[in-house]
Short mmCIF file of C-alpha atoms in Angstrom, two decimals:
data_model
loop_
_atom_site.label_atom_id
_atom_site.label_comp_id
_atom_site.label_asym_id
_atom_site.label_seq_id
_atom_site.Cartn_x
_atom_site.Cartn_y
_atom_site.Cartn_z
CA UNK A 293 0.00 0.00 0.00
CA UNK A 294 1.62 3.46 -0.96
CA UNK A 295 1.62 6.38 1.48
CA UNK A 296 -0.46 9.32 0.78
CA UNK A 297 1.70 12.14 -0.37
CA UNK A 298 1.01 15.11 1.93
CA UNK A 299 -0.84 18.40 0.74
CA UNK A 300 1.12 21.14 -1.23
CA UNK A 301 1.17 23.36 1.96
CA UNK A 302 2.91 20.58 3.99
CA UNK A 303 5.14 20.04 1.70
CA UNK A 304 5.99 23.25 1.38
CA UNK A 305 6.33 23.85 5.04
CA UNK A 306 8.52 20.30 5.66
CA UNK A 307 11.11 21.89 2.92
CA UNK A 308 11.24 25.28 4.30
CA UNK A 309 12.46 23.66 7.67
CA UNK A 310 15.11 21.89 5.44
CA UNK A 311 15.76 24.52 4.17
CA UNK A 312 15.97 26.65 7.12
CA UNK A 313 18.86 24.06 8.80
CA UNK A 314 21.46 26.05 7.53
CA UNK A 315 20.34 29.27 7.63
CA UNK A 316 19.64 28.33 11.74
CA UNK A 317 22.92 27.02 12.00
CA UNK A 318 24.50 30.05 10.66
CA UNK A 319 22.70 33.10 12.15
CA UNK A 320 22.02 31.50 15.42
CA UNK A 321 25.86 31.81 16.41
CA UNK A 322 26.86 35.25 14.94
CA UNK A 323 26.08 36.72 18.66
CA UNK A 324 27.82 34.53 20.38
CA UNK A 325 31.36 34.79 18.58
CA UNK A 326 32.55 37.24 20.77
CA UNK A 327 32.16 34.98 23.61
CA UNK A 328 33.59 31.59 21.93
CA UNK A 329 36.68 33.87 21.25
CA UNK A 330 36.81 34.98 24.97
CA UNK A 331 36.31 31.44 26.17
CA UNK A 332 38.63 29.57 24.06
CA UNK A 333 40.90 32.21 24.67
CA UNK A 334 41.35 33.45 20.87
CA UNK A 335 43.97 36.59 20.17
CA UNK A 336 42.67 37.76 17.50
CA UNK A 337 39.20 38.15 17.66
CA UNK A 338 38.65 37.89 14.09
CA UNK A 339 39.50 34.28 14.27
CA UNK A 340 35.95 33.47 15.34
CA UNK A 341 34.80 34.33 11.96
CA UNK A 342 35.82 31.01 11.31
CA UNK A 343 33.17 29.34 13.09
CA UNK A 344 30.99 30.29 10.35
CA UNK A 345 33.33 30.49 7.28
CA UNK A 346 34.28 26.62 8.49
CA UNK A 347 30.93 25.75 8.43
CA UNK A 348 30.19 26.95 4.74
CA UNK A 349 33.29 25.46 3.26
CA UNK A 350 31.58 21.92 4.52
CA UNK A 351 28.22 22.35 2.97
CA UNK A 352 29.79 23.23 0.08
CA UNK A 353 31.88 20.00 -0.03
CA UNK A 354 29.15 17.77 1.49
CA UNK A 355 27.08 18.99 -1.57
CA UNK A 356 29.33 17.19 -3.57
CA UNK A 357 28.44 14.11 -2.70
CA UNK A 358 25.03 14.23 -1.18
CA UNK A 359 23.57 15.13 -4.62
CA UNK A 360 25.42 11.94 -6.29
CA UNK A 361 23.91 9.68 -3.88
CA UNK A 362 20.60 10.81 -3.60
CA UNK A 363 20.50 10.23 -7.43
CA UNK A 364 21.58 6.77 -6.56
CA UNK A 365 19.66 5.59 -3.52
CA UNK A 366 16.78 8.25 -3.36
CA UNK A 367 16.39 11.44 -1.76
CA UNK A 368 14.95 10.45 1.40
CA UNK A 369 17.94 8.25 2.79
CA UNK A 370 20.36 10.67 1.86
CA UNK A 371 18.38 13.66 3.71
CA UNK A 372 17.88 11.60 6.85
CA UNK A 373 21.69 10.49 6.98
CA UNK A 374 23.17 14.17 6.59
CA UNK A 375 20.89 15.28 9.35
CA UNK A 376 22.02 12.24 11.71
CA UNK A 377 25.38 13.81 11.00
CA UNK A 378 24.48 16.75 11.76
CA UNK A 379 23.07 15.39 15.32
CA UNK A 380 26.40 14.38 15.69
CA UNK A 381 28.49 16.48 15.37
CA UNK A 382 26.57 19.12 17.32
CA UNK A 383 26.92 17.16 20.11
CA UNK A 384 30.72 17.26 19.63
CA UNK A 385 30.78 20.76 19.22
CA UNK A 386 28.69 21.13 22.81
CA UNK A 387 31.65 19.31 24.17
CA UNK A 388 34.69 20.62 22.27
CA UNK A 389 37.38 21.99 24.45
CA UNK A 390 39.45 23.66 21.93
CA UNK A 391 38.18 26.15 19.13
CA UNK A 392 40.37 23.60 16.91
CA UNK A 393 38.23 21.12 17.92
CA UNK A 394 35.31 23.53 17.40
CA UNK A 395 36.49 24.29 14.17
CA UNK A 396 36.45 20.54 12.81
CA UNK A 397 32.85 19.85 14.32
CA UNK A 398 31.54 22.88 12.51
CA UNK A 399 32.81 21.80 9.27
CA UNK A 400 30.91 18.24 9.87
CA UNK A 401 27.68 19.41 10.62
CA UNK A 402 28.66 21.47 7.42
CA UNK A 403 28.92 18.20 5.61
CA UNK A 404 25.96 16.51 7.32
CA UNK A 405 23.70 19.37 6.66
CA UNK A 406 24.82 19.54 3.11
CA UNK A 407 22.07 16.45 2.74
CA UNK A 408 19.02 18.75 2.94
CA UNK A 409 20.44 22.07 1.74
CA UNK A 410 20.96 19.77 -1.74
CA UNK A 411 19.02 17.31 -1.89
CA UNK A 412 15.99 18.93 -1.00
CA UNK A 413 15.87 21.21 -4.34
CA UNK A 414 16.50 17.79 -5.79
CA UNK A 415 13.36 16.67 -4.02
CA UNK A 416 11.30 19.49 -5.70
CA UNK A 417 12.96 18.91 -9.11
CA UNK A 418 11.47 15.52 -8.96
CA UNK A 419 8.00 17.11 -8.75
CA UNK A 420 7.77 20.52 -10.19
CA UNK A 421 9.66 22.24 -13.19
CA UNK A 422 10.17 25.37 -15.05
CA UNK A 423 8.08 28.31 -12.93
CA UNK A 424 6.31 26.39 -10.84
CA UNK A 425 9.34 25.26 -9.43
CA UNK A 426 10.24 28.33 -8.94
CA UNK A 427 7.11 29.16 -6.99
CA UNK A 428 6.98 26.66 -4.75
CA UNK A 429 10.37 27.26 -3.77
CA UNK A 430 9.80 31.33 -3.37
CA UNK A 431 6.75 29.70 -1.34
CA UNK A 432 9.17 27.77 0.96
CA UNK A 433 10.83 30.74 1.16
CA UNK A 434 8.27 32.91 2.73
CA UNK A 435 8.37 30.71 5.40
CA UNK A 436 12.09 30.02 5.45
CA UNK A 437 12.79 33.76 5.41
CA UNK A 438 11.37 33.67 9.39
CA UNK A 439 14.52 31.56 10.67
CA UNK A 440 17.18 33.80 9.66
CA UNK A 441 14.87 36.71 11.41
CA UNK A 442 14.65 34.99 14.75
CA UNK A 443 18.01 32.88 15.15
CA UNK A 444 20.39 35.63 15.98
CA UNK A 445 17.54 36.55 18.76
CA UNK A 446 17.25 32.95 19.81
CA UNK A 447 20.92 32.53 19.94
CA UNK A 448 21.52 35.41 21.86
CA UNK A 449 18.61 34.35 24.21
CA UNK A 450 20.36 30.69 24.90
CA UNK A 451 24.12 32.09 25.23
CA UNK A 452 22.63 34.53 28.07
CA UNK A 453 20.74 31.90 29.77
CA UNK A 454 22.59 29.00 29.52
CA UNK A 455 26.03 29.91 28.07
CA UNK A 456 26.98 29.38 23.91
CA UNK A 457 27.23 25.86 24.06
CA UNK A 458 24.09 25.48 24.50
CA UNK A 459 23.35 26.72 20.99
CA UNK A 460 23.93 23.14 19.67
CA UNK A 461 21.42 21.03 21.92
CA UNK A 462 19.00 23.36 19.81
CA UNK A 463 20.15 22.42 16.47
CA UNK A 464 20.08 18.80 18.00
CA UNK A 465 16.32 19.13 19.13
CA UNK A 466 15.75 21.35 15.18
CA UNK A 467 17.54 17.90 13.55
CA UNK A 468 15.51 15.70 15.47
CA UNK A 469 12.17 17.06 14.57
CA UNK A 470 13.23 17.47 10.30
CA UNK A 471 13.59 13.52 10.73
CA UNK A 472 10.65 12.14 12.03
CA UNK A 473 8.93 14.78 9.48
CA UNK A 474 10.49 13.09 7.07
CA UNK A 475 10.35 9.70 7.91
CA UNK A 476 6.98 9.71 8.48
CA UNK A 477 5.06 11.77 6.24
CA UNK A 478 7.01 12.16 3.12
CA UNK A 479 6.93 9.47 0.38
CA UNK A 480 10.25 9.09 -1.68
CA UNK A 481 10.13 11.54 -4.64
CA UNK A 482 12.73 9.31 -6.89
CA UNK A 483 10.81 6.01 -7.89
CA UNK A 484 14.01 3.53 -8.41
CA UNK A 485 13.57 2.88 -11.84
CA UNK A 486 14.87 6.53 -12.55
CA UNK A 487 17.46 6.30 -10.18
CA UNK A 488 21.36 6.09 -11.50
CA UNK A 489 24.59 4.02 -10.69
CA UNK A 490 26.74 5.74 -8.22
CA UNK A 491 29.53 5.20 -10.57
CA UNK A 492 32.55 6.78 -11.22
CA UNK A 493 31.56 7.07 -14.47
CA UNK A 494 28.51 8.48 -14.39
CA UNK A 495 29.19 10.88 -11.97
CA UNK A 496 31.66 12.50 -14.09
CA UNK A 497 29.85 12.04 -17.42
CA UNK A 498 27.23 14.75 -15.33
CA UNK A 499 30.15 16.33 -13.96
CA UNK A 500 30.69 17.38 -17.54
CA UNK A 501 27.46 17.72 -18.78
CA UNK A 502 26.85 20.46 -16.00
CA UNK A 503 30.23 22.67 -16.81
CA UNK A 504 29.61 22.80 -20.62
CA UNK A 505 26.05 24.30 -20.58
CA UNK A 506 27.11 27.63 -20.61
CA UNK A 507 23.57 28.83 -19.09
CA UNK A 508 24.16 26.71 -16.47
CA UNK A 509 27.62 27.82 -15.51
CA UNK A 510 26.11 31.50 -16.10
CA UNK A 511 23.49 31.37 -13.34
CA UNK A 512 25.54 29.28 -11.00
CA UNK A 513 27.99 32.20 -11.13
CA UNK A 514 25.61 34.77 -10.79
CA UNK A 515 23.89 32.54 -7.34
CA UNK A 516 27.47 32.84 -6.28
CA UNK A 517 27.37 36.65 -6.10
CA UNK A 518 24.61 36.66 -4.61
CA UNK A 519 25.48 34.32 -1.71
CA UNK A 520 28.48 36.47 -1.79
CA UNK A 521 26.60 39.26 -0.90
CA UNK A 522 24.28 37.89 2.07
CA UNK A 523 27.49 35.98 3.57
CA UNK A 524 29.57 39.26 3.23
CA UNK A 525 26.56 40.85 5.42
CA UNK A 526 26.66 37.70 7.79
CA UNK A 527 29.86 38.22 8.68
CA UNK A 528 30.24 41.49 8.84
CA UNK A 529 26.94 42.31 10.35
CA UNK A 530 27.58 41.80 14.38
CA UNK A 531 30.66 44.20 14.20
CA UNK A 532 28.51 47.15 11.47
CA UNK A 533 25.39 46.85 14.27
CA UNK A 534 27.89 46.91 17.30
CA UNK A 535 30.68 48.66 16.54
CA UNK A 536 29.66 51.33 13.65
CA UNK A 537 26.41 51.94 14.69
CA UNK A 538 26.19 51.10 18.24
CA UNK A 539 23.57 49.15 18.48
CA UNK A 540 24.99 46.59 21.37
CA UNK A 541 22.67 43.93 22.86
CA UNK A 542 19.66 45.18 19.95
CA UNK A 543 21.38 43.98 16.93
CA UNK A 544 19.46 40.87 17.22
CA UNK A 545 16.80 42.79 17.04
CA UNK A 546 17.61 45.23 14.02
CA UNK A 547 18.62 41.65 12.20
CA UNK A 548 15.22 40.07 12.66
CA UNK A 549 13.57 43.80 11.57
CA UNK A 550 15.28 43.37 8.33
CA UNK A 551 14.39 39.58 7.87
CA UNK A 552 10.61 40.09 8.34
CA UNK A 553 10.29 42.94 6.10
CA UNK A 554 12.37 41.14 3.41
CA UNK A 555 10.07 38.25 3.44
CA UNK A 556 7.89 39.48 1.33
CA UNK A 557 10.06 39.22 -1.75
CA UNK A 558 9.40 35.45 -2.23
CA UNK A 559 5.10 36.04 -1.65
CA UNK A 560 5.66 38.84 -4.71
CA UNK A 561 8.14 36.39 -6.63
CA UNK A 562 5.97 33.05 -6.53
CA UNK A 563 3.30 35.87 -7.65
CA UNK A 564 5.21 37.48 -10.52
CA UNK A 565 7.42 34.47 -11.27
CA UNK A 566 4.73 33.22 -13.74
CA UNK A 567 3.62 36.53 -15.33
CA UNK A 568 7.23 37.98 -15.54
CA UNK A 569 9.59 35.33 -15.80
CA UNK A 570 12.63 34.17 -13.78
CA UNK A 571 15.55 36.31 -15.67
CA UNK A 572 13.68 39.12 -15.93
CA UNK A 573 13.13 39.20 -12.21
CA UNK A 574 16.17 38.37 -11.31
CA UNK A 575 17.83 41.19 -13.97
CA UNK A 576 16.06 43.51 -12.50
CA UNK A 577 16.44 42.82 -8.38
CA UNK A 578 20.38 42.86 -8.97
CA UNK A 579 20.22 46.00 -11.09
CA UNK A 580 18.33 48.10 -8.17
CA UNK A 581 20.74 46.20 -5.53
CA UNK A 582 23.35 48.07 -7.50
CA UNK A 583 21.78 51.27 -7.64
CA UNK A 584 20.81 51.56 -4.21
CA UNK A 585 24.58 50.26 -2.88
CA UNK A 586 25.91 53.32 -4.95
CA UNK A 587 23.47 55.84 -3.41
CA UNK A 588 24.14 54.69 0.13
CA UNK A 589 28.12 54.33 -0.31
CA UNK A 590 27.48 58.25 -0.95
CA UNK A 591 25.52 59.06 2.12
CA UNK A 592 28.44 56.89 4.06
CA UNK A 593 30.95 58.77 2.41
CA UNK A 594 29.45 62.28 2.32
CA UNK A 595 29.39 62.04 6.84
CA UNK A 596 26.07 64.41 6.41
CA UNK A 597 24.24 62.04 9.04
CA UNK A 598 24.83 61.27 12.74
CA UNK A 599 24.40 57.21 13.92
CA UNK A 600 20.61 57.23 14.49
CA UNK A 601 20.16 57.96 11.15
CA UNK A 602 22.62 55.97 9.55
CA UNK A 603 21.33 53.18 11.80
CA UNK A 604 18.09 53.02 9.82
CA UNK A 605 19.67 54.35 7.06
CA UNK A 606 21.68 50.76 7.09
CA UNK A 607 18.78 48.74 8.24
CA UNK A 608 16.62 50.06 5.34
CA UNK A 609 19.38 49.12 2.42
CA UNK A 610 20.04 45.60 4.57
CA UNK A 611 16.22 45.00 3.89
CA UNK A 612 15.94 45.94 0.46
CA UNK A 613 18.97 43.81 -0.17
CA UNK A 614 17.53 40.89 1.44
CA UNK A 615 14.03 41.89 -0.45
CA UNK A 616 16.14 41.88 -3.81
CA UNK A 617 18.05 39.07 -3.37
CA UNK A 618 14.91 37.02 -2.36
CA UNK A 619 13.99 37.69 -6.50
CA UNK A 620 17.27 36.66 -7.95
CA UNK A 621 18.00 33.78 -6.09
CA UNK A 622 15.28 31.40 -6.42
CA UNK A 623 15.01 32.20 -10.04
CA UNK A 624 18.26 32.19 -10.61
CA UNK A 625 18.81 28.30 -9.03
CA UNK A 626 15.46 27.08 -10.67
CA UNK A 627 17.23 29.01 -14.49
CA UNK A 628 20.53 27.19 -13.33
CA UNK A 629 18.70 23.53 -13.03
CA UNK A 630 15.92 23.28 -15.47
CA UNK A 631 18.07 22.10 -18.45
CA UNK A 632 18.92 19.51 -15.25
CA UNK A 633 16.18 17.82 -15.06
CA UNK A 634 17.49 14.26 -16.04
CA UNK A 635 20.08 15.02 -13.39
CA UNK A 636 18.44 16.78 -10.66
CA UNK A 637 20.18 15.76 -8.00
CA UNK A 638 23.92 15.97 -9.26
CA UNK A 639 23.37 19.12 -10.86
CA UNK A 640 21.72 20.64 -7.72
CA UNK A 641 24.87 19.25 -5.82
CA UNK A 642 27.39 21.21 -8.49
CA UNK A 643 25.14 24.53 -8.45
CA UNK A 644 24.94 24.46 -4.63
CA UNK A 645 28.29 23.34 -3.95
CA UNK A 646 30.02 25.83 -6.45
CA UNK A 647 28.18 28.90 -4.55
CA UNK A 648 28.81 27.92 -1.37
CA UNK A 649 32.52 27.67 -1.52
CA UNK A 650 33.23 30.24 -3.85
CA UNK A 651 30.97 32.93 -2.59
CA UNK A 652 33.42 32.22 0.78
CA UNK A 653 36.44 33.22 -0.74
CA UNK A 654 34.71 36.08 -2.20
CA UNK A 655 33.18 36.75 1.05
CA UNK A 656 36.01 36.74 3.44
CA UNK A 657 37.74 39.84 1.81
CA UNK A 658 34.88 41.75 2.28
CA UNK A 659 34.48 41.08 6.11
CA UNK A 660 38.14 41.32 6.66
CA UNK A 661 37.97 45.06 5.26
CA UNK A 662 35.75 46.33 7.60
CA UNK A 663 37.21 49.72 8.76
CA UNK A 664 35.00 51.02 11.53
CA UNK A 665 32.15 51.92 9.12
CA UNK A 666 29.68 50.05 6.88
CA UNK A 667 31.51 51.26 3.67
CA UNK A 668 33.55 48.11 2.87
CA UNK A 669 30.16 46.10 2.90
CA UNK A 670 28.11 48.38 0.98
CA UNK A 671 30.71 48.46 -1.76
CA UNK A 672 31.64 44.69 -1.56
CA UNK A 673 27.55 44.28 -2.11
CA UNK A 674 27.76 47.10 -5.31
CA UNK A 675 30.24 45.38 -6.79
CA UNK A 676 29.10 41.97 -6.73
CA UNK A 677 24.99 42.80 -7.86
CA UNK A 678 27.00 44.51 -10.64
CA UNK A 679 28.76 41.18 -11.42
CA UNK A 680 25.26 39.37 -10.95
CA UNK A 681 23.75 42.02 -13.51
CA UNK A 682 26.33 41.50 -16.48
CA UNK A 683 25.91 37.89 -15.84
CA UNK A 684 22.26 37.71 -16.22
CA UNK A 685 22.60 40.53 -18.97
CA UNK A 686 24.76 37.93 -20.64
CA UNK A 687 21.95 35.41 -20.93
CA UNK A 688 19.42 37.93 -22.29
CA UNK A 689 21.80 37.68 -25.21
CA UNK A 690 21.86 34.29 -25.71
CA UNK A 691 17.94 34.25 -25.43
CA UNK A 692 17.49 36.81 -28.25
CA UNK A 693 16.38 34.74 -31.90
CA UNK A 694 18.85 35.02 -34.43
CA UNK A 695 17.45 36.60 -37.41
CA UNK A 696 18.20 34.60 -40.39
CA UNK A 697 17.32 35.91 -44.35
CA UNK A 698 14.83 33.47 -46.19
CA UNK A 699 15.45 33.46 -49.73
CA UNK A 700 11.40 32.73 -49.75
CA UNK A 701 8.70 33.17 -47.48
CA UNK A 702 6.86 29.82 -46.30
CA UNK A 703 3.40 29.85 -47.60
CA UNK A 704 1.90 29.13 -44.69
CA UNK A 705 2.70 28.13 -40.82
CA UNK A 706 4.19 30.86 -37.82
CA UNK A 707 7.02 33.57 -38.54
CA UNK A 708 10.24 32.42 -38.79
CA UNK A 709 11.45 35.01 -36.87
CA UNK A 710 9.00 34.16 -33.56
CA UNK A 711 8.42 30.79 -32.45
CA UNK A 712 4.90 29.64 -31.13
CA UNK A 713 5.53 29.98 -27.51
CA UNK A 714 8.81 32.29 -27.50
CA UNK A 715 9.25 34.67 -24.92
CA UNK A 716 12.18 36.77 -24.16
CA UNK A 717 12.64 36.46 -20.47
CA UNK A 718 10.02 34.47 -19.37
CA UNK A 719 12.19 31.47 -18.59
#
């Protein structure tokens, strides 16, 4: 007897908490790095960056071979294994005694958690396509968009009651509930007869298939920049709220301001996803990012405003950043797998796993400049959306029909020079 698949909505709702794994596991310790440094007894206080940038560099690895697998054996053992890891090694980072032991348990769980930041997009691959992929995930979204507002709060909250360490038996308890979810109310989306040999072979037959499709390598580059530009803001964000703009024991609070009113970029994408198109969307979000990091690197510069102002001068760009970057990405990863389809789950890992690590090394400059001000960051964000919006222009190109001279018209049937169906954009 088969199990009943649940209804859209839960669906929606048990990938949003995959989803959200990460983005818990990231946020919920930026307020707490000043203490890990002070307990572990860290020189340079910049170190405990690390505990985050540690952390990407093994999702983006893990991706690499969750996505493989799950194409072999299904997405649902895959998913379930990564988060056991994850289990794991949170407990070893409640009990490491060294930040170099802290260090290697963050970049586990970084692997482990890998599983369900890949496979999942995998997962709705396997069920949706084109735009209404890319609406149920700006769907997921919506909801997803509420972890990254409350972790830094909830983190804070547990490193004041019970000390930093304590931050993990909360990821344990989050990894506990995304597997019995799973397990018990989500049928396997990858029936086995269109499953693939793990195989060397195989793996890098995809391998290749993924790096020669120049649209896909496009729009995985362009995800990267925009990664680049919310990781840039992760790390640099405790030290802008605290130390720029004086915002001490709030900046929790400023953080989760920002999230909320971002969230309702992916309600307005899943919206205009279907009307507009993905590349237009995503064009145009990167093009006002870019625009609006040039008029406030001029109000930084120009020193016309005191720190209350720039305060929600900051928190206003941070949230139409997060607003704009809420349409590019989704469309952009749902542009960067659709030719994928065949190969969901390897091609998700590639996409995911090339963004996360590179978008570190971009990243890491960016933090490392900060100067006392929010300058660094704003123009670090500029720069990239610029990047992003020659990218994207660059597929606009490639999308526009060739015009070819007929020597004589066809007597009947559409114009030669417009498909049925063609529409610039509106992919």
């Amino acid at each position: 007897m088969s199990r009943r698949s649940p209804s859209l909505r839960e669906f929606i709702a048990l990938i949003a908490l995959l989803f959200s794994m990460v983005a818990f596991a990231i946020d919920s310790m930026l307020p707490s790095l000043p203490e890990i440094s002070a307990e572990l007894g860290l020189a340079n206080v910049n170190r405990a960056q690390l505990v985050i940038i540690v952390f990407v560099f093994g999702t983006g690895f893990g991706q690499l071979l969750a996505g493989p697998l799950s194409d072999s054996f299904g997405r649902k053992p895959v998913i379930t294994i990564g988060l056991g890891i994850f289990l794991l090694a949170s407990l070893w980072a409640f009990l490491a005694s060294s930040f170099e032991s802290l260090l290697m348990a963050r970049f586990v769980q970084g692997l482990g958690i890998a599983a369900p930041r890949t496979v999942t997009h995998a997962m709705v691959r396997d069920l949706h396509s084109g735009r209404h992929m890319a609406r149920v995930v700006s769907f997921a979204m919506m909801l997803f968009v509420l972890v990254p507002a409350v972790a830094p709060y909830i983190g804070q909250t547990i490193m004041l009651a019970f000390g930093w360490r304590y931050i993990f038996v909360a990821f344990q308890i989050g990894a506990l509930i995304a597997i019995t979810w799973l397990a018990v109310r989500q049928p396997e989306t990858l029936p086995p007869d269109k499953r693939t040999p793990f195989r060397g072979k195989v793996i890098v037959s995809a391998c290749r298939e993924v790096f020669t499709n120049r649209k896909v390598v496009t729009c995985t580059l362009g995800m990267t920049l925009g990664y680049t530009c919310i990781f840039a803001y992760l790390v640099s964000a405790q030290q802008v709220y605290v130390v720029w703009l004086d915002a001490g024991y709030d900046f929790p609070l400023y953080f989760a301001l920002t999230a909320i009113l971002a969230g309702g970029a992916s309600f307005l994408n899943a919206v205009l996803v279907m009307r507009l198109g993905m590349l237009w969307l995503a064009t145009f979000g990167y093009l006002a990012i870019f625009l609006l990091s040039i008029a406030f690197g001029v109000v930084i510069l120009s020193e016309t405003f005191g720190l209350p102002t720039l305060l929600w001068l900051f928190v206003g760009w941070s949230t139409a950043m997060f607003f704009l970057l809420g349409l590019c990405l989704a469309n952009q990863n749902a542009l960067a797998l659709e030719p994928m389809g065949h190969i969901a789950g390897m091609a998700s890992a590639i996409v995911g796993s090339a963004a996360s690590l590179l978008c570190v090394v971009f990243a890491i400059p960016i933090g490392q400049l900060f100067d006392g001000t929010g300058l660094p960051l704003v123009a670090g964000v500029g720069i990239c959306s610029a990047a992003a919006l020659g990218l994207n222009l660059s597929i606009w190109r490639q999308t526009v029909p060739t015009v070819t001279v007929m020597e004589t018209p066809p007597e009947s049937g559409p114009s030669p020079l417009r498909q049925p169906g063609q529409d610039l954009g509106k992919q």
